[in-house]
Short mmCIF file of N, CA, C and O in Angstrom, two decimals:
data_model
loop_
_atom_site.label_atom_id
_atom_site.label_comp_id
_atom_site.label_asym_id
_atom_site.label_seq_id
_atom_site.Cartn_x
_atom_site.Cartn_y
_atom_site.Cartn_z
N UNK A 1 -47.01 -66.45 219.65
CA UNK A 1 -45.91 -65.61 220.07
C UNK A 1 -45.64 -64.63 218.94
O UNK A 1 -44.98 -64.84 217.92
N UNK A 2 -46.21 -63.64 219.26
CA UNK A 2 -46.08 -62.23 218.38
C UNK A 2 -44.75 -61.35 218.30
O UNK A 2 -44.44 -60.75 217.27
N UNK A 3 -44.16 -61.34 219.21
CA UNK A 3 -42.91 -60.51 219.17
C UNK A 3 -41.67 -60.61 218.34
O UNK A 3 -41.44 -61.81 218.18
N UNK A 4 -41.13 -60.16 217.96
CA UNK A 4 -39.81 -60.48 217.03
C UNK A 4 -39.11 -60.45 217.64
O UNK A 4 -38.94 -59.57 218.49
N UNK A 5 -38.12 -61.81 217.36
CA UNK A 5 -37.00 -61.88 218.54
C UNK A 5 -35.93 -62.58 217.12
O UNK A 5 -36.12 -62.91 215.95
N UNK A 6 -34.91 -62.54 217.96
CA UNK A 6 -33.73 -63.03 216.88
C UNK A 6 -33.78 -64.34 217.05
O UNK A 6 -33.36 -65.00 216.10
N UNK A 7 -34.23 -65.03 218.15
CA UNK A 7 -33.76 -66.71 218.23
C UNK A 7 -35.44 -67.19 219.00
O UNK A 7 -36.30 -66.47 219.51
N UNK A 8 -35.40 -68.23 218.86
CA UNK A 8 -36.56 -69.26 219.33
C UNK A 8 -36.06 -69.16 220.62
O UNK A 8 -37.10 -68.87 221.21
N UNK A 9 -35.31 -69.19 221.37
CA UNK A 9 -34.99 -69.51 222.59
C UNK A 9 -35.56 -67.99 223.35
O UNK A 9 -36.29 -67.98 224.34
N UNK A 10 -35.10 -66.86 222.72
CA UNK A 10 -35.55 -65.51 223.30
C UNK A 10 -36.79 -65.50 223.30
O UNK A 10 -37.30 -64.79 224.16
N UNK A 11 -37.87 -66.39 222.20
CA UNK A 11 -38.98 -65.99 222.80
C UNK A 11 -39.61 -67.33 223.93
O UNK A 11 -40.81 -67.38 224.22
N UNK A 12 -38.78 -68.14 224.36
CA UNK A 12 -39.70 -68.76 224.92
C UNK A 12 -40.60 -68.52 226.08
O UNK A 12 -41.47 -69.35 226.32
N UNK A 13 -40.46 -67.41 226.88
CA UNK A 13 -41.09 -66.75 227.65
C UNK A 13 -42.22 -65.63 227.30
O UNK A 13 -42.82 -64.94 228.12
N UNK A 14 -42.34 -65.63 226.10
CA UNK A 14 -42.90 -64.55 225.57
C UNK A 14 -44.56 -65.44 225.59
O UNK A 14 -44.74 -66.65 225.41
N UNK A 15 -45.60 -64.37 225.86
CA UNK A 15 -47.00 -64.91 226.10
C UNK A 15 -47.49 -65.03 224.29
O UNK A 15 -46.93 -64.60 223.28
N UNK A 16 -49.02 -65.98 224.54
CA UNK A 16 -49.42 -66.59 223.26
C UNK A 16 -50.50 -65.94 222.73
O UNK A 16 -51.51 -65.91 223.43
N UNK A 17 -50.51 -65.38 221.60
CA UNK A 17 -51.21 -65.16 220.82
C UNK A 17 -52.45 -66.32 220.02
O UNK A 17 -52.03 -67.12 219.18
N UNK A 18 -53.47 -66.28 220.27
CA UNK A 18 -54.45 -66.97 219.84
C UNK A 18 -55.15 -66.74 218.86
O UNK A 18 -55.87 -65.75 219.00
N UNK A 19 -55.30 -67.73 217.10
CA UNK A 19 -56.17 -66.80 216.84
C UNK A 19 -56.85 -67.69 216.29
O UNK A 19 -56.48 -68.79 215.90
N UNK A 20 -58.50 -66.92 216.23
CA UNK A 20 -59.53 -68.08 215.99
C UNK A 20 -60.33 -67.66 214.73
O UNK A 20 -60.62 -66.47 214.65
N UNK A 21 -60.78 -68.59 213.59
CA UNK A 21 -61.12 -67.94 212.58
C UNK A 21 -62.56 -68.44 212.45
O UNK A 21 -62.88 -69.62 212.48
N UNK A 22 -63.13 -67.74 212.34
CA UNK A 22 -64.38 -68.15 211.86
C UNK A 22 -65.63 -67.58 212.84
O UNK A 22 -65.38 -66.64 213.60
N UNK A 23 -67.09 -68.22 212.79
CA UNK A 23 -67.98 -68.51 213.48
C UNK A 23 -68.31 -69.31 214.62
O UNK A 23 -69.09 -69.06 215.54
N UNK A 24 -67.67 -70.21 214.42
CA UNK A 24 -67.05 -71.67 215.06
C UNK A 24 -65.96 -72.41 214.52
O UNK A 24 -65.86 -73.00 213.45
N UNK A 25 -64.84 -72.22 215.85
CA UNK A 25 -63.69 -72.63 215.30
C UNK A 25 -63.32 -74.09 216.32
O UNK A 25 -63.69 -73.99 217.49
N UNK A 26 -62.80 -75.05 216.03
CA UNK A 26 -61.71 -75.78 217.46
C UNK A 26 -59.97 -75.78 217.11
O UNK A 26 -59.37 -75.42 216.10
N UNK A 27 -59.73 -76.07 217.78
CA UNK A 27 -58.42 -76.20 217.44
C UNK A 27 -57.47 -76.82 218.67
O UNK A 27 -58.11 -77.11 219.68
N UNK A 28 -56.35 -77.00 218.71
CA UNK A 28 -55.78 -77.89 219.88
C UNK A 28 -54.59 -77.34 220.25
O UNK A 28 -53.92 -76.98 219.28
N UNK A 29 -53.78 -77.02 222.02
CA UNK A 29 -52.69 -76.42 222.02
C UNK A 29 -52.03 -77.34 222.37
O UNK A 29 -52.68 -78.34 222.68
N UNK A 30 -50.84 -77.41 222.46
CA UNK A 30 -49.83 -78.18 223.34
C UNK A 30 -48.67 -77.82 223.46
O UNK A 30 -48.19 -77.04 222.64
N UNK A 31 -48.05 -78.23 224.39
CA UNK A 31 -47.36 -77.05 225.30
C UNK A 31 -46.18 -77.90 225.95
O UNK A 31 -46.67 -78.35 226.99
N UNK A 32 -44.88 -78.34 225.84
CA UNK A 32 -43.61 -78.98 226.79
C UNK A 32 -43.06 -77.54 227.66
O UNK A 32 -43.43 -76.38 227.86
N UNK A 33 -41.95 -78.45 228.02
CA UNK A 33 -40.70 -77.42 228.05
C UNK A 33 -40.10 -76.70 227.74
O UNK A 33 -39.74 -75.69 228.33
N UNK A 34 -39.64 -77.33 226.00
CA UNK A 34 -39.35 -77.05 225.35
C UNK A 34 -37.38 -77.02 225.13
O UNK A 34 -36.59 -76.36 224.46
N UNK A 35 -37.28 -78.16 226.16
CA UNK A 35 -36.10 -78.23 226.33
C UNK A 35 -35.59 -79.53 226.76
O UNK A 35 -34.44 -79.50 227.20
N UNK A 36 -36.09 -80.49 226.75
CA UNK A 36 -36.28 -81.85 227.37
C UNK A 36 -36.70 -82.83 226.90
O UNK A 36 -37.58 -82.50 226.10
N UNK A 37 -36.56 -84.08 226.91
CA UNK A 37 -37.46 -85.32 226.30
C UNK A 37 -38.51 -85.61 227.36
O UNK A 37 -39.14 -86.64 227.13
N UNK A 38 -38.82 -85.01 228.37
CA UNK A 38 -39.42 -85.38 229.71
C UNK A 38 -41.18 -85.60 228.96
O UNK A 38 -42.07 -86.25 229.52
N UNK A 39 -41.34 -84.91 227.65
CA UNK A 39 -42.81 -85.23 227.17
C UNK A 39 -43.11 -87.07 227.07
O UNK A 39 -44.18 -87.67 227.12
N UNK A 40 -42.02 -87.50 226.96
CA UNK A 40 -42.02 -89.12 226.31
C UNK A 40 -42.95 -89.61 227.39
O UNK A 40 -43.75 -90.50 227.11
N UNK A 41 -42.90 -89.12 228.52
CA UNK A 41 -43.73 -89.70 230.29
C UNK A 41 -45.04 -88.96 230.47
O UNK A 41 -46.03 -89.54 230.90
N UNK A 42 -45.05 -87.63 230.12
CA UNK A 42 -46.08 -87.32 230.04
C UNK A 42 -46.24 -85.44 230.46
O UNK A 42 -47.15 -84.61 230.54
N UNK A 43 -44.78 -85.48 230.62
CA UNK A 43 -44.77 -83.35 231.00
C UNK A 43 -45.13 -82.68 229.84
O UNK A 43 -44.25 -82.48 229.00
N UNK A 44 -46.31 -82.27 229.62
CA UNK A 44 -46.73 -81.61 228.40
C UNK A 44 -48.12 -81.50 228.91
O UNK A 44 -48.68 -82.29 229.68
N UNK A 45 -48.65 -80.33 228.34
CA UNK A 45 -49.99 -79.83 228.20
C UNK A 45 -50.61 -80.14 227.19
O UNK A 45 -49.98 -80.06 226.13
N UNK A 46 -51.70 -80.49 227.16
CA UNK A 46 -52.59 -81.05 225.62
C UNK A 46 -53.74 -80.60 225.72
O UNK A 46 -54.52 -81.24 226.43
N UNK A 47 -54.16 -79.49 225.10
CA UNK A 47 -55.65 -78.17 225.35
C UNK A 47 -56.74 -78.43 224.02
O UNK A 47 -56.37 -78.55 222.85
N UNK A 48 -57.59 -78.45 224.30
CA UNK A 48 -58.93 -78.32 223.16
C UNK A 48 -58.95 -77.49 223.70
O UNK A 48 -58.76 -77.30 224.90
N UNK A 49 -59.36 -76.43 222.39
CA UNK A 49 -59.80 -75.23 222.42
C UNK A 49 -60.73 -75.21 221.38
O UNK A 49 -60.38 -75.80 220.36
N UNK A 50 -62.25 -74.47 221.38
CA UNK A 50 -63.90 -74.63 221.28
C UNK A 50 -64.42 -73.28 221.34
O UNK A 50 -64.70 -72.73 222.41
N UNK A 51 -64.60 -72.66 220.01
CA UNK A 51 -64.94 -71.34 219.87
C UNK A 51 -66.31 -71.33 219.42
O UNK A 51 -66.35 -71.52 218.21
N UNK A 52 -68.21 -71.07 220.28
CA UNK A 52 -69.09 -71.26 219.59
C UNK A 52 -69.54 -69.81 219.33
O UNK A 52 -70.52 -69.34 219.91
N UNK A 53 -68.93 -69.22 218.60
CA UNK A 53 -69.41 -67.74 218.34
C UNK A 53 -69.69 -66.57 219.53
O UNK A 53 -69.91 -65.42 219.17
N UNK A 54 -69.69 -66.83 220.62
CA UNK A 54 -69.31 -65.82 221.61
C UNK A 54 -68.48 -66.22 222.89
O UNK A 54 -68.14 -65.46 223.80
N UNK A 55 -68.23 -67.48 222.80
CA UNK A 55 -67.31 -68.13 224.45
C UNK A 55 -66.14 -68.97 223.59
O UNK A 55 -66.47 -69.82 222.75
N UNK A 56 -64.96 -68.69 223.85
CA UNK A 56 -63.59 -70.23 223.66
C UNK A 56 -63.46 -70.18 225.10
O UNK A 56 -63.11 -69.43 226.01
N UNK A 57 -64.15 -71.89 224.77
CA UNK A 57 -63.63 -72.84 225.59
C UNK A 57 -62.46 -73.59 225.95
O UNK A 57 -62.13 -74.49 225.18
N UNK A 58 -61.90 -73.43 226.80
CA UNK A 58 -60.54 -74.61 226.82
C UNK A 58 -60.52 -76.03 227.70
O UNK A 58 -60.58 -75.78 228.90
N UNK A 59 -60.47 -77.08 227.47
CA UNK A 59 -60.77 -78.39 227.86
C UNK A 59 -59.46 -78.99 228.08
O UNK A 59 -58.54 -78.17 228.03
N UNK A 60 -59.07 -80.43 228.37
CA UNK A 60 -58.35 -81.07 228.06
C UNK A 60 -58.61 -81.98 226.86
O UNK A 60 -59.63 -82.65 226.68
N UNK A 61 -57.14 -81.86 225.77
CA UNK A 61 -57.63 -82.51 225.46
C UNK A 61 -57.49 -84.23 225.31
O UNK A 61 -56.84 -84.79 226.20
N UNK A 62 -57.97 -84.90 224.42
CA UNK A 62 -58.25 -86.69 224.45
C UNK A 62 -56.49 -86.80 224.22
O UNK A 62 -55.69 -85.97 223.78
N UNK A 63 -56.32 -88.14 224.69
CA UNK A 63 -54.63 -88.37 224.42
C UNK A 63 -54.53 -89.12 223.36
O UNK A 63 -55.48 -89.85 223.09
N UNK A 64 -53.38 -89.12 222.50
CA UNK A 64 -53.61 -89.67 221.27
C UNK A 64 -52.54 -91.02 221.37
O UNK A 64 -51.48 -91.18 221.96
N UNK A 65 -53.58 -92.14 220.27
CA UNK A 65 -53.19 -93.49 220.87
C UNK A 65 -51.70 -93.89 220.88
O UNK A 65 -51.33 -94.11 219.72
N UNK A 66 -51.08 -94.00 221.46
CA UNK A 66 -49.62 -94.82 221.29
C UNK A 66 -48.62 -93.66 222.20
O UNK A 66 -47.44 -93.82 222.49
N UNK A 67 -49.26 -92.79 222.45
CA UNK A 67 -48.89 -91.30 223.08
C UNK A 67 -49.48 -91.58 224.55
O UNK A 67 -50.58 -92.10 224.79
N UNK A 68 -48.27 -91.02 225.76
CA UNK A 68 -48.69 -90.87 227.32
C UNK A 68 -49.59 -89.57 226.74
O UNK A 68 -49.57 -88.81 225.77
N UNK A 69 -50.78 -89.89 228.55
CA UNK A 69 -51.91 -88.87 228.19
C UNK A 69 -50.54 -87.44 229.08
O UNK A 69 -49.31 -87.57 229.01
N UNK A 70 -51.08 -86.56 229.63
CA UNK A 70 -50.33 -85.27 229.78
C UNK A 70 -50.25 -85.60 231.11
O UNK A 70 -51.20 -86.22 231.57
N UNK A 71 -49.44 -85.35 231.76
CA UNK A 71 -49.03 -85.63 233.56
C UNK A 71 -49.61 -84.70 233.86
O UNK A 71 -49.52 -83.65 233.23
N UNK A 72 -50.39 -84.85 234.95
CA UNK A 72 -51.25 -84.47 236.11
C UNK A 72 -50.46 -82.97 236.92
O UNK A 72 -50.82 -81.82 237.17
N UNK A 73 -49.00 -83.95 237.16
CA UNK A 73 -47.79 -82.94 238.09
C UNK A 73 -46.84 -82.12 237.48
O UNK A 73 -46.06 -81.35 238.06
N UNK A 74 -46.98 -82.39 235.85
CA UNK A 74 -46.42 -81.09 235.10
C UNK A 74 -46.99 -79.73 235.38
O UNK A 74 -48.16 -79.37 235.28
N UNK A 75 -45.62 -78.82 235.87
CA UNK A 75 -46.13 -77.37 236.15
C UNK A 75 -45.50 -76.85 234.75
O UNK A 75 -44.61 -77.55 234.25
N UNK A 76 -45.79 -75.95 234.24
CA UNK A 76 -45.28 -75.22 233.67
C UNK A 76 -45.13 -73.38 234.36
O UNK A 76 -45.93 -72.52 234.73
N UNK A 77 -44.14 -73.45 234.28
CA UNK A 77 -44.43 -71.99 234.84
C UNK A 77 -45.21 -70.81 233.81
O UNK A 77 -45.05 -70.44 232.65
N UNK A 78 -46.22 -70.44 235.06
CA UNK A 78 -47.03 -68.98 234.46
C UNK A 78 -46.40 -68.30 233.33
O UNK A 78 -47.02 -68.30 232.27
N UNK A 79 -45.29 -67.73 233.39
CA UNK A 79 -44.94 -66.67 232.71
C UNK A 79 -44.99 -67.33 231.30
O UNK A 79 -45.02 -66.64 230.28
N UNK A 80 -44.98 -68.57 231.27
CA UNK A 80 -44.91 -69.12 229.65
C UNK A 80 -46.05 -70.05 229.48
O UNK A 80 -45.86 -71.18 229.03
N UNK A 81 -47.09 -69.68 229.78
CA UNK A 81 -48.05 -69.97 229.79
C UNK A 81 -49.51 -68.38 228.99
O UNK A 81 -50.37 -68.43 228.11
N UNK A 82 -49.19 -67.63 229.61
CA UNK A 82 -49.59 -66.44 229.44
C UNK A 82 -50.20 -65.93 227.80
O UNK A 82 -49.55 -65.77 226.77
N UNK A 83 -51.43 -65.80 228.02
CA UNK A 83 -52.10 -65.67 226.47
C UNK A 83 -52.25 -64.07 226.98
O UNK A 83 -52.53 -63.60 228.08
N UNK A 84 -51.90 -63.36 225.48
CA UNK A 84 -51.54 -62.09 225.62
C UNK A 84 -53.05 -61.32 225.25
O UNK A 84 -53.70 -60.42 225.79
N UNK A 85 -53.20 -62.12 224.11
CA UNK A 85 -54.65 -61.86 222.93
C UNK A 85 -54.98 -62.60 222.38
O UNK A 85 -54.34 -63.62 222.15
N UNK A 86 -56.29 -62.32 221.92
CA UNK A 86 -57.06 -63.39 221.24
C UNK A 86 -57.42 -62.29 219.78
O UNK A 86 -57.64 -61.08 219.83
N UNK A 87 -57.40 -62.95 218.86
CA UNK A 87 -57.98 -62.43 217.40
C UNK A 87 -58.75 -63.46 216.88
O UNK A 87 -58.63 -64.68 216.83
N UNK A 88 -59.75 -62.46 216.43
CA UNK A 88 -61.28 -62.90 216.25
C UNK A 88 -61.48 -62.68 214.54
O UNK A 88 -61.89 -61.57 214.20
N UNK A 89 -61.19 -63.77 213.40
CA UNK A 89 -61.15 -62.92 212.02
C UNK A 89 -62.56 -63.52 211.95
O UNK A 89 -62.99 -64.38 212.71
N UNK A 90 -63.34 -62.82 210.71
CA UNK A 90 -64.52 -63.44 210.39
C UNK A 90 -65.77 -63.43 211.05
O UNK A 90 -66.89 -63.71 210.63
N UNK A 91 -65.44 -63.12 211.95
CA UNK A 91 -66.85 -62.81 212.92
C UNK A 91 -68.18 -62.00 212.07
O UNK A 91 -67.82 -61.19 211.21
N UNK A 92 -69.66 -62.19 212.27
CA UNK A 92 -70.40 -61.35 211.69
C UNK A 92 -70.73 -60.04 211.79
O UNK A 92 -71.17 -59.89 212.93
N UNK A 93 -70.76 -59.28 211.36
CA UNK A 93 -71.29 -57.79 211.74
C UNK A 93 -72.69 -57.79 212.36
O UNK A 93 -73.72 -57.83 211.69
N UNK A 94 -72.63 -57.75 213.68
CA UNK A 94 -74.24 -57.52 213.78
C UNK A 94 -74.67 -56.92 214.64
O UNK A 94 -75.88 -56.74 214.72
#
């Protein structure tokens, strides 16, 4: 979330900025409400993300032990979901 806003709450609608460094990068998203304990059951998104130098991949990802895996029937709505850009540092010149 790139935008400057005065409060965390103003941006929670605001789309996600991604950025991946390297040649090959992974890295992991996760994603609630952001307003709720409802993650304790399982409303949350949990993303592998898998950069092999020309494709990111996004997967689910593994649930971590002692942790519900991510509910199936969690929606999150689109608008806060929304990846705006991706930045690419490090890449080779070629």
């Amino acid at each position: 979330k790139m935008r400057r806003r005065r409060s965390a709450g103003a941006m929670a609608g605001d789309p996600y900025t991604i950025f991946v460094y390297g040649q090959r990068a992974r890295g992991r998203l996760y994603v609630d409400d952001g307003e709720s304990h409802n993650y304790r059951e399982g409303a949350f998104l949990y993303e592998h993300l898998d950069f092999d130098g020309s494709i990111l991949r996004e997967t689910e990802a593994p649930s971590l032990p002692g942790n519900p895996s991510p509910g199936r029937s969690f929606k999150v709505p689109e608008h806060r979901l929304r990846v705006e850009r991706a930045v690419f540092i490090a890449l080779p010149k070629e």
